Short mmCIF file of C-alpha atoms and ligand atoms in Angstrom, two decimals:
data_model
loop_
_atom_site.label_atom_id
_atom_site.label_comp_id
_atom_site.label_asym_id
_atom_site.label_seq_id
_atom_site.Cartn_x
_atom_site.Cartn_y
_atom_site.Cartn_z
CA UNK A 906 -47.21 -131.69 61.75
CA UNK A 907 -47.52 -130.34 65.62
CA UNK A 908 -49.80 -133.03 66.42
CA UNK A 909 -50.44 -136.29 64.78
CA UNK A 910 -53.13 -138.80 65.64
CA UNK A 911 -53.03 -142.05 64.06
CA UNK A 912 -55.10 -145.45 64.14
CA UNK A 913 -56.43 -144.20 67.85
CA UNK A 914 -58.84 -146.58 69.35
CA UNK A 915 -60.72 -146.25 72.56
CA UNK A 916 -63.69 -148.43 74.02
CA UNK A 917 -65.95 -148.25 77.12
CA UNK A 918 -66.36 -151.81 78.24
CA UNK A 919 -67.21 -153.90 74.88
CA UNK A 920 -68.31 -150.90 73.04
CA UNK A 921 -65.78 -149.35 70.61
CA UNK A 922 -65.99 -145.62 70.84
CA UNK A 923 -63.02 -144.53 68.56
CA UNK A 924 -62.26 -146.95 65.86
CA UNK A 925 -58.94 -146.08 64.16
CA UNK A 926 -59.19 -142.06 64.31
CA UNK A 927 -56.02 -140.55 62.16
CA UNK A 928 -55.40 -137.00 61.64
CA UNK A 929 -53.01 -134.44 61.90
CA UNK A 930 -52.99 -130.72 63.20
CA UNK A 931 -50.49 -128.28 61.97
CA UNK A 932 -48.87 -125.44 63.91
CA UNK A 933 -50.84 -122.56 64.72
CA UNK A 934 -53.69 -123.99 62.63
CA UNK A 935 -57.40 -124.19 63.41
CA UNK A 936 -59.12 -127.90 63.07
CA UNK A 937 -62.93 -128.37 63.92
CA UNK A 938 -64.17 -131.77 65.08
CA UNK A 939 -67.71 -132.35 63.94
CA UNK A 940 -70.42 -134.89 64.52
CA UNK A 941 -73.70 -135.62 66.03
CA UNK A 942 -74.20 -136.50 69.58
CA UNK A 943 -72.50 -139.71 70.38
CA UNK A 944 -70.30 -139.68 67.69
CA UNK A 945 -67.25 -139.62 69.88
CA UNK A 946 -66.18 -136.29 70.03
CA UNK A 947 -65.58 -135.76 73.85
CA UNK A 948 -63.98 -139.14 73.95
CA UNK A 949 -61.56 -138.44 71.40
CA UNK A 950 -60.26 -135.24 73.28
CA UNK A 951 -60.28 -137.21 76.46
CA UNK A 952 -58.10 -139.76 74.93
CA UNK A 953 -55.87 -137.09 73.38
CA UNK A 954 -55.48 -135.22 76.63
CA UNK A 955 -55.05 -138.49 78.73
CA UNK A 956 -58.25 -138.54 80.75
CA UNK A 957 -57.88 -142.17 79.78
CA UNK A 958 -55.30 -144.27 78.26
CA UNK A 959 -55.84 -145.06 74.55
CA UNK A 960 -56.66 -148.96 73.84
CA UNK A 961 -54.34 -148.30 70.73
CA UNK A 962 -52.72 -145.97 68.10
CA UNK A 963 -50.35 -143.31 68.75
CA UNK A 964 -50.54 -139.68 69.52
CA UNK A 965 -47.37 -137.47 68.45
CA UNK A 966 -47.02 -134.28 70.00
CA UNK A 967 -44.09 -131.88 68.43
CA UNK A 968 -42.79 -135.45 67.13
CA UNK A 969 -42.69 -136.65 70.80
CA UNK A 970 -45.02 -139.77 71.55
CA UNK A 971 -47.21 -139.23 74.23
CA UNK A 972 -49.69 -141.86 73.87
CA UNK A 973 -48.93 -143.47 77.35
CA UNK A 974 -48.12 -140.11 79.17
CA UNK A 975 -50.13 -139.14 82.05
CA UNK A 976 -52.23 -136.10 81.45
CA UNK A 977 -50.07 -133.53 83.45
CA UNK A 978 -47.22 -134.40 81.43
CA UNK A 979 -49.26 -133.88 78.16
CA UNK A 980 -50.22 -130.55 79.36
CA UNK A 981 -46.78 -129.79 80.25
CA UNK A 982 -45.67 -130.74 76.81
CA UNK A 983 -48.46 -128.35 75.45
CA UNK A 984 -52.04 -129.52 75.32
CA UNK A 985 -54.49 -127.23 76.91
CA UNK A 986 -57.73 -128.64 77.36
CA UNK A 987 -61.34 -127.07 78.26
CA UNK A 988 -63.51 -129.79 78.99
CA UNK A 989 -67.27 -129.96 78.13
CA UNK A 990 -68.98 -128.98 81.26
CA UNK A 991 -66.16 -126.53 82.25
CA UNK A 992 -64.70 -127.97 85.35
CA UNK A 993 -63.32 -124.87 87.14
CA UNK A 994 -62.22 -124.77 90.94
CA UNK A 995 -65.56 -123.21 92.14
CA UNK A 996 -64.24 -122.71 95.75
CA UNK A 997 -61.20 -120.70 94.41
CA UNK A 998 -61.32 -117.23 93.19
CA UNK A 999 -61.32 -116.45 89.50
CA UNK A 1000 -57.54 -115.16 89.91
CA UNK A 1001 -56.43 -118.35 92.08
CA UNK A 1002 -57.81 -120.60 89.41
CA UNK A 1003 -55.56 -118.80 86.89
CA UNK A 1004 -52.45 -118.14 89.28
CA UNK A 1005 -52.38 -122.04 90.15
CA UNK A 1006 -51.74 -122.74 86.26
CA UNK A 1007 -49.26 -119.99 85.76
CA UNK A 1008 -47.40 -121.19 88.71
CA UNK A 1009 -47.50 -125.04 87.97
CA UNK A 1010 -46.58 -124.67 84.40
CA UNK A 1011 -43.80 -121.82 85.33
CA UNK A 1012 -44.49 -119.95 82.28
CA UNK A 1013 -42.09 -117.34 81.23
CA UNK A 1014 -43.45 -113.80 81.69
CA UNK A 1015 -46.55 -114.81 83.74
CA UNK A 1016 -47.69 -111.18 84.32
CA UNK A 1017 -47.64 -110.80 80.37
CA UNK A 1018 -49.60 -113.53 80.05
CA UNK A 1019 -52.09 -112.79 82.77
CA UNK A 1020 -52.72 -109.36 81.12
CA UNK A 1021 -53.51 -111.01 77.97
CA UNK A 1022 -56.10 -113.46 79.15
CA UNK A 1023 -57.46 -110.62 80.94
CA UNK A 1024 -57.67 -108.35 77.99
CA UNK A 1025 -59.24 -111.51 76.09
CA UNK A 1026 -61.92 -111.86 78.75
CA UNK A 1027 -62.27 -108.50 80.66
CA UNK A 1028 -64.82 -110.20 82.94
CA UNK A 1029 -62.09 -112.10 84.58
CA UNK A 1030 -60.35 -109.04 85.82
CA UNK A 1031 -63.58 -107.19 86.84
CA UNK A 1032 -64.48 -110.88 88.75
CA UNK A 1033 -60.92 -111.64 89.82
CA UNK A 1034 -61.56 -111.99 93.63
CA UNK A 1035 -64.85 -113.57 93.10
CA UNK A 1036 -65.38 -117.29 93.88
CA UNK A 1037 -65.39 -119.19 90.57
CA UNK A 1038 -68.36 -120.88 91.77
CA UNK A 1039 -70.16 -117.26 91.90
CA UNK A 1040 -70.03 -116.94 88.20
CA UNK A 1041 -72.63 -117.39 85.57
CA UNK A 1042 -72.09 -120.21 83.45
CA UNK A 1043 -70.80 -118.28 80.24
CA UNK A 1044 -68.36 -116.65 82.80
CA UNK A 1045 -67.03 -119.87 83.81
CA UNK A 1046 -66.58 -120.90 80.37
CA UNK A 1047 -64.43 -117.81 79.80
CA UNK A 1048 -62.40 -118.65 83.00
CA UNK A 1049 -61.98 -122.49 81.85
CA UNK A 1050 -60.56 -121.06 78.62
CA UNK A 1051 -58.57 -118.46 80.61
CA UNK A 1052 -57.08 -121.26 82.80
CA UNK A 1053 -56.25 -123.49 79.81
CA UNK A 1054 -54.26 -120.36 78.20
CA UNK A 1055 -52.42 -119.86 81.63
CA UNK A 1056 -50.22 -122.91 80.46
CA UNK A 1057 -49.04 -121.06 77.40
CA UNK A 1058 -50.50 -124.35 75.21
CA UNK A 1059 -49.36 -125.15 71.56
CA UNK A 1060 -52.79 -126.71 71.16
CA UNK A 1061 -55.84 -125.31 72.84
CA UNK A 1062 -58.54 -128.17 72.81
CA UNK A 1063 -62.05 -126.98 73.27
CA UNK A 1064 -64.92 -129.09 73.90
CA UNK A 1065 -68.21 -127.29 72.85
CA UNK A 1066 -67.44 -124.21 74.32
CA UNK A 1067 -70.51 -122.27 73.49
CA UNK A 1068 -73.00 -125.10 74.51
CA UNK A 1069 -75.48 -123.74 76.79
CA UNK A 1070 -74.39 -120.46 77.11
CA UNK A 1071 -76.12 -117.34 76.78
CA UNK A 1072 -76.20 -115.34 73.47
CA UNK A 1073 -74.18 -112.37 74.53
CA UNK A 1074 -71.19 -114.68 75.84
CA UNK A 1075 -71.10 -117.03 72.84
CA UNK A 1076 -70.16 -113.76 70.80
CA UNK A 1077 -67.45 -113.13 73.38
CA UNK A 1078 -66.15 -116.55 73.07
CA UNK A 1079 -66.25 -116.84 69.27
CA UNK A 1080 -64.45 -113.75 69.12
CA UNK A 1081 -61.78 -114.78 71.55
CA UNK A 1082 -61.37 -117.83 69.53
CA UNK A 1083 -60.93 -115.79 66.47
CA UNK A 1084 -58.54 -113.55 68.22
CA UNK A 1085 -56.41 -116.83 69.46
CA UNK A 1086 -56.45 -118.13 66.10
CA UNK A 1087 -52.92 -118.45 64.40
CA UNK A 1088 -51.07 -117.84 67.68
CA UNK A 1089 -51.48 -121.28 68.75
CA UNK A 1090 -53.35 -124.47 67.10
CA UNK A 1091 -56.97 -124.95 68.09
CA UNK A 1092 -58.76 -128.32 68.44
CA UNK A 1093 -62.24 -127.19 68.49
CA UNK A 1094 -65.47 -129.32 69.08
CA UNK A 1095 -68.22 -127.19 67.76
CA UNK A 1096 -72.10 -128.12 67.18
CA UNK A 1097 -72.43 -125.00 65.42
CA UNK A 1098 -71.99 -125.54 61.63
CA UNK A 1099 -71.56 -121.66 60.65
CA UNK A 1100 -68.98 -120.99 63.33
CA UNK A 1101 -66.88 -123.96 62.61
CA UNK A 1102 -66.99 -123.00 58.89
CA UNK A 1103 -65.93 -119.63 59.86
CA UNK A 1104 -62.66 -120.35 62.04
CA UNK A 1105 -61.66 -123.86 60.83
CA UNK A 1106 -58.75 -124.16 58.52
CA UNK A 1107 -59.31 -128.02 58.42
CA UNK A 1108 -62.13 -129.94 59.43
CA UNK A 1109 -62.91 -133.81 60.59
CA UNK A 1110 -66.38 -135.06 60.73
CA UNK A 1111 -66.56 -138.39 63.23
CA UNK A 1112 -69.40 -140.63 63.12
CA UNK A 1113 -69.49 -143.49 65.34
CA UNK A 1114 -66.06 -143.25 66.27
CA UNK A 1115 -64.80 -143.13 62.72
CA UNK A 1116 -63.59 -140.34 60.63
CA UNK A 1117 -66.33 -140.20 57.74
CA UNK A 1118 -65.09 -137.00 56.17
CA UNK A 1119 -62.29 -134.56 56.38
CA UNK A 1120 -60.67 -131.60 54.34
CA UNK A 1121 -60.10 -127.77 54.12
CA UNK A 1122 -62.49 -125.62 56.35
CA UNK A 1123 -63.17 -123.59 52.99
CA UNK A 1124 -64.61 -126.53 51.51
CA UNK A 1125 -67.02 -127.72 53.99
CA UNK A 1126 -70.16 -126.50 52.05
CA UNK A 1127 -68.82 -127.97 48.83
CA UNK A 1128 -68.08 -131.10 50.89
CA UNK A 1129 -72.01 -131.39 52.11
CA UNK A 1130 -70.63 -131.45 55.53
CA UNK A 1131 -73.94 -130.15 57.13
CA UNK A 1132 -75.74 -133.19 55.86
CA UNK A 1133 -73.59 -135.35 58.13
CA UNK A 1134 -74.52 -133.52 61.18
CA UNK A 1135 -78.40 -133.46 60.43
CA UNK A 1136 -79.96 -136.21 62.42
N1 ADP B 437 -68.06 -143.03 80.55
C1 ADP B 437 -69.24 -143.73 79.38
N2 ADP B 437 -69.24 -145.00 79.64
C2 ADP B 437 -69.97 -145.68 78.64
N3 ADP B 437 -70.09 -145.21 77.25
C3 ADP B 437 -69.67 -143.89 77.01
C4 ADP B 437 -69.29 -143.03 78.10
N4 ADP B 437 -68.84 -141.75 77.54
C5 ADP B 437 -69.41 -141.89 76.46
N5 ADP B 437 -69.85 -142.86 76.28
C6 ADP B 437 -70.41 -143.52 74.69
O1 ADP B 437 -69.57 -143.29 73.81
C7 ADP B 437 -70.02 -142.84 72.64
C8 ADP B 437 -69.40 -141.53 72.50
O2 ADP B 437 -69.70 -140.73 73.05
P1 ADP B 437 -69.00 -139.07 73.39
O3 ADP B 437 -67.65 -139.29 73.14
O4 ADP B 437 -69.40 -138.30 74.63
O5 ADP B 437 -69.47 -138.54 72.18
P2 ADP B 437 -69.89 -136.97 71.50
O6 ADP B 437 -68.98 -136.16 72.37
O7 ADP B 437 -69.58 -137.01 70.17
O8 ADP B 437 -71.34 -136.62 71.85
C9 ADP B 437 -71.40 -142.63 72.81
O9 ADP B 437 -72.40 -143.72 72.33
C10 ADP B 437 -71.84 -142.62 74.40
O10 ADP B 437 -72.98 -143.23 74.86
MG1 MG B 438 -69.44 -134.43 73.74
#
């Protein structure tokens, strides 16, 4: 197991947001995290990558305990994070957004990786010298994914990457995720059931901070997962 999450708990004040969440992610496999609004999906990803410390529980990455490691160390150990709402550097150019990560992570063969990112999202090459803030929302999302890839992650963690994005770019992002699948582990928070069904090797459904169902992606229909997601 590449990523092993055990009995993870998180709270905001007195409210429990994650309540004993456990699951594992195999090397190079894609796990979809599903659940209604407010289920705790973003909280789970933020706790995994170290935006806030876990209240309790453990996170093992490649056998190493990263539960209390600062977020930059988790990134260095292989967690690449694309937050909900993107958070690119809007005053830097597209190229600088990516170069900073290539340099900080001292990846081997940065030129090859840069080429791979641009061939995955050609628009980033076309907009290379433009300010990040000048890109459309969908282009910024592609940049956010490209930037996460620039750390050569072992686990690419995506929080609703197609939320609020124009349909033509949704397609490009879904194609990119399909393309990346099998080359690294992917942890995908996704509100579109159909897309999750089409890419997930495994799924986990959260409700009120608990895992209420999990299984193989291919059995999502048989498991009646859709019924758990309707309001
Ligand atoms: N910064 C915060 N402060 C207080 N409560 C929060 C905060 N962020 C999220 N919550 C609450 O925690 C629960 C889980 O939220 P979140 O993880 O954002 O859910 P999801 O991503 O599944 O929509 C919700 O009840 C939400 O209102
Ligand atoms: Mg969320």
